[in-house]
């Protein structure tokens, strides 16, 4: 079994920072970073906590970049050529990332708070807000040798409050910045003779956005600013008549030229790179502004019943302005007439903290951090291109479908969501499922999912019609903590909190079959053996009881533990069970003899992370660290365990050995990530939280006191503790997932296969494989390629094998190479268009080796499920395409038949 698992994607949240909570049950500050589009407008970049999500809107897939920021991300900016990504967190720590490869190139810390950053249109400068100032840095360039990737070009001052927004001119020569002092200020990047920085002042509240307007010659002739109170002010850059010069003694022109050269040299203007977009190669937008005077133009208001403007976005090519309000309403306006084109609401009270139009101006992306909702709206057709929303108040439980294609999650909001394991998107949400948090989820089969909740019901959901078709209840109201279904999918059992009973129902009839009693504590976890009707139940009373549902409600065995039991899992063959206790020990029991086989002390493995209020370091505080969820691998040789810690551990069962330990997050905005706290933040009254956002952040979703403009200063907010509530292996064995406060972390094996030197000799080389292919020895070539274990080589051999030779090649494959062949076939089919060709391979493998695979099903189960998942995915894709084109195909067939009939009739008439 391979263990090079890496994070593939983060599901469950696509925007926002689910890392702080307040005493009103909300998400604390409720803020998120800005959204970004790539240059082609087909890929959307969003941040979730300290991670970056890349959503492909064409292929409808999502991937998570394999890197993390130190804390929650505050702002991002992407270079015009889509190669460099600058990410700044809430503590002003920045990362320069190679966006194509997902590699961190450089880390940097700004000395003051950064609220916004933007690349210049030419891609050679980066402008960031630096408190009350604006700093312009040279962007990293592979053509220029430099000691540090970031070199400061100039710092611009003149505003009395924090800068919130930056706007570049089209030629990267002029910059405009908005501030909280209700003004906007314009500078030139390089020293321009006779240019004086301009301050535009005409608002009563802080300015949210400011943008330039251009004339036919692509020169700046106007600007408009949008303030928080919904006022839009337009400014005109009028050509100023030259004043009459007085006849006085002036220095010669040669002296002025020398002074200009000196100023140009010391200001860095001598190294200015000429732009090619200007009407005159020697003049920039800054030179044209010297002859212009800014004047007040007009004022417009966006009346949205007292709602404030939070975010704006402007597309210069289509001249569209998008406005987002605190009430969840967004509007699209045509400039410069400010005529309303479209107004819609994303939800009552949904604060829109980020919006952006793509390069063509057709798709508008909206981010709502309080609900972790991400929308992409096409305003012309009034349809959603993308609509994703996570669980409110967090995710609690999850389960893989038997074929590994679907992941079902239950949340604290009582909703059930279905996720596509391949694309990472949620495609179904059961809104009215439960009235209380969902505590357990399991699949009866590939089309039925069962959920248990604290509202005292167990519900069965149909995944074909997407509806709840059965609700199982008890005679007296209870709260369910655990859920399991027998291998046949007919008997459903659930464990309750109080009374300490286990209830079983018949899923077809919905009748309560029996009530299992015997525990003296809440039944926190139950699991079925895959080979029979034995049920294992774990309880806080320190016992694991084994029940035979076909013999009565009396437990056949009671396994005593030294502490409270919180989790239990059965090995796939049913001969062994694993249980976890609150003292951090995993115990393994022989089911037939009811004897303890061995124990694993995982307290030291799971210990890590010092909370803010802990009085001791993480190494000395192992009291409250234990595993709350365990899961066996497909072959039963390893076990995956996670709990109230930042670590997830994989153990080898027979040797009781820790194989690998994964840390789910490095986000310092969460509590319990750091192993040691900084002593300078410790006071006589406890630790001082220096990672929280500053107090001057505008907070729209707080409860306001009567007559007060500020939020409730008495409201408490704190960090969410990092922990994992459930872990689970996929049926294919190539990926596993865990549920944490940030969402669903999906880890999968790398695409690069590991070199496996089995039966290798000096004659087994890639060149030898190609030679065997050329001479037509396809069976020998495939066996040699499987020995080398190279993906590209195996794929080449498979696809170069003639269709008629597939049965003969499959017969030449021995049982020792069969599992590896199935794994390669499952991986190749995911992205191959040769559906019928690989289906023939699958059919011949089943015909030839089906009996052997059935006899040793435990050995081949993981590879077989991988192939089944690929076949099921192809079937679903083709089914959708065929259903959509069914009437078109019928029309073409009828048309052909009609043409044939007409031709025959014409021939008969001619005869």
Short mmCIF file of N, CA, C and O in Angstrom, two decimals, residues 28 76 82 241 268 368 385 444 464 475 477 482 485 549 559 601 640 646 683 739 773 890 899:
data_model
loop_
_atom_site.label_atom_id
_atom_site.label_comp_id
_atom_site.label_asym_id
_atom_site.label_seq_id
_atom_site.Cartn_x
_atom_site.Cartn_y
_atom_site.Cartn_z
N UNK A 28 -18.12 35.39 13.03
CA UNK A 28 -17.24 36.46 13.47
C UNK A 28 -17.25 37.65 12.54
O UNK A 28 -18.27 38.27 12.28
N UNK A 76 -5.64 39.07 -2.90
CA UNK A 76 -4.86 38.37 -3.92
C UNK A 76 -4.82 39.22 -5.18
O UNK A 76 -5.69 40.06 -5.40
N UNK A 82 -0.96 35.49 -16.23
CA UNK A 82 -1.42 34.35 -15.43
C UNK A 82 -0.27 33.46 -14.94
O UNK A 82 -0.44 32.25 -14.81
N UNK A 241 -6.51 75.77 -20.51
CA UNK A 241 -5.85 76.71 -21.42
C UNK A 241 -4.55 77.20 -20.81
O UNK A 241 -4.45 77.44 -19.60
N UNK A 268 14.47 57.34 -10.76
CA UNK A 268 14.28 56.05 -11.42
C UNK A 268 13.58 56.16 -12.75
O UNK A 268 13.31 55.17 -13.41
N UNK A 368 -20.03 35.56 -0.83
CA UNK A 368 -20.72 35.89 0.42
C UNK A 368 -20.05 35.11 1.55
O UNK A 368 -20.24 33.89 1.67
N UNK A 385 -23.96 30.22 -13.75
CA UNK A 385 -22.91 29.36 -14.27
C UNK A 385 -22.38 28.47 -13.15
O UNK A 385 -22.04 27.30 -13.36
N UNK A 444 -26.80 2.90 2.03
CA UNK A 444 -27.37 1.55 1.98
C UNK A 444 -26.94 0.85 0.69
O UNK A 444 -26.63 -0.33 0.68
N UNK A 464 -31.74 9.08 -7.02
CA UNK A 464 -32.19 9.19 -8.40
C UNK A 464 -33.22 10.31 -8.55
O UNK A 464 -33.13 11.11 -9.48
N UNK A 475 -40.72 5.24 19.28
CA UNK A 475 -41.94 5.53 20.06
C UNK A 475 -41.81 6.76 20.94
O UNK A 475 -42.76 7.53 21.10
N UNK A 477 -39.33 10.28 21.82
CA UNK A 477 -38.30 11.11 21.18
C UNK A 477 -36.92 10.84 21.77
O UNK A 477 -36.74 10.79 22.99
N UNK A 482 -25.32 7.83 16.27
CA UNK A 482 -24.62 6.92 15.37
C UNK A 482 -25.62 6.23 14.46
O UNK A 482 -26.82 6.16 14.76
N UNK A 485 -25.88 0.46 8.62
CA UNK A 485 -26.79 -0.37 7.83
C UNK A 485 -26.08 -1.67 7.52
O UNK A 485 -24.86 -1.70 7.33
N UNK A 549 -28.03 -9.85 15.31
CA UNK A 549 -29.41 -9.40 15.13
C UNK A 549 -30.36 -10.53 14.75
O UNK A 549 -31.58 -10.37 14.87
N UNK A 559 -17.05 -6.44 25.37
CA UNK A 559 -15.61 -6.21 25.46
C UNK A 559 -15.36 -5.03 26.39
O UNK A 559 -15.75 -3.89 26.09
N UNK A 601 -0.78 2.86 21.52
CA UNK A 601 -0.87 4.08 22.31
C UNK A 601 -0.61 5.26 21.38
O UNK A 601 0.54 5.52 21.01
N UNK A 640 -6.86 4.15 9.59
CA UNK A 640 -6.80 5.61 9.57
C UNK A 640 -7.53 6.15 10.78
O UNK A 640 -8.66 5.74 11.05
N UNK A 646 -4.84 18.37 15.26
CA UNK A 646 -4.55 18.78 13.89
C UNK A 646 -3.95 17.65 13.06
O UNK A 646 -3.66 17.85 11.88
N UNK A 683 0.11 38.03 28.88
CA UNK A 683 -0.08 39.09 29.85
C UNK A 683 -0.50 38.48 31.18
O UNK A 683 -0.66 37.26 31.31
N UNK A 739 -13.12 15.27 7.83
CA UNK A 739 -13.97 16.44 8.07
C UNK A 739 -13.35 17.27 9.17
O UNK A 739 -13.04 16.76 10.24
N UNK A 773 6.73 -4.06 -29.16
CA UNK A 773 5.51 -3.55 -29.79
C UNK A 773 5.65 -3.53 -31.30
O UNK A 773 4.70 -3.87 -32.03
N UNK A 890 -33.35 11.28 -33.36
CA UNK A 890 -34.62 10.84 -33.96
C UNK A 890 -34.99 11.68 -35.16
O UNK A 890 -35.48 11.17 -36.19
N UNK A 899 -36.10 11.51 -46.80
CA UNK A 899 -35.35 11.76 -48.04
C UNK A 899 -35.30 10.51 -48.91
O UNK A 899 -35.46 10.56 -50.14
#
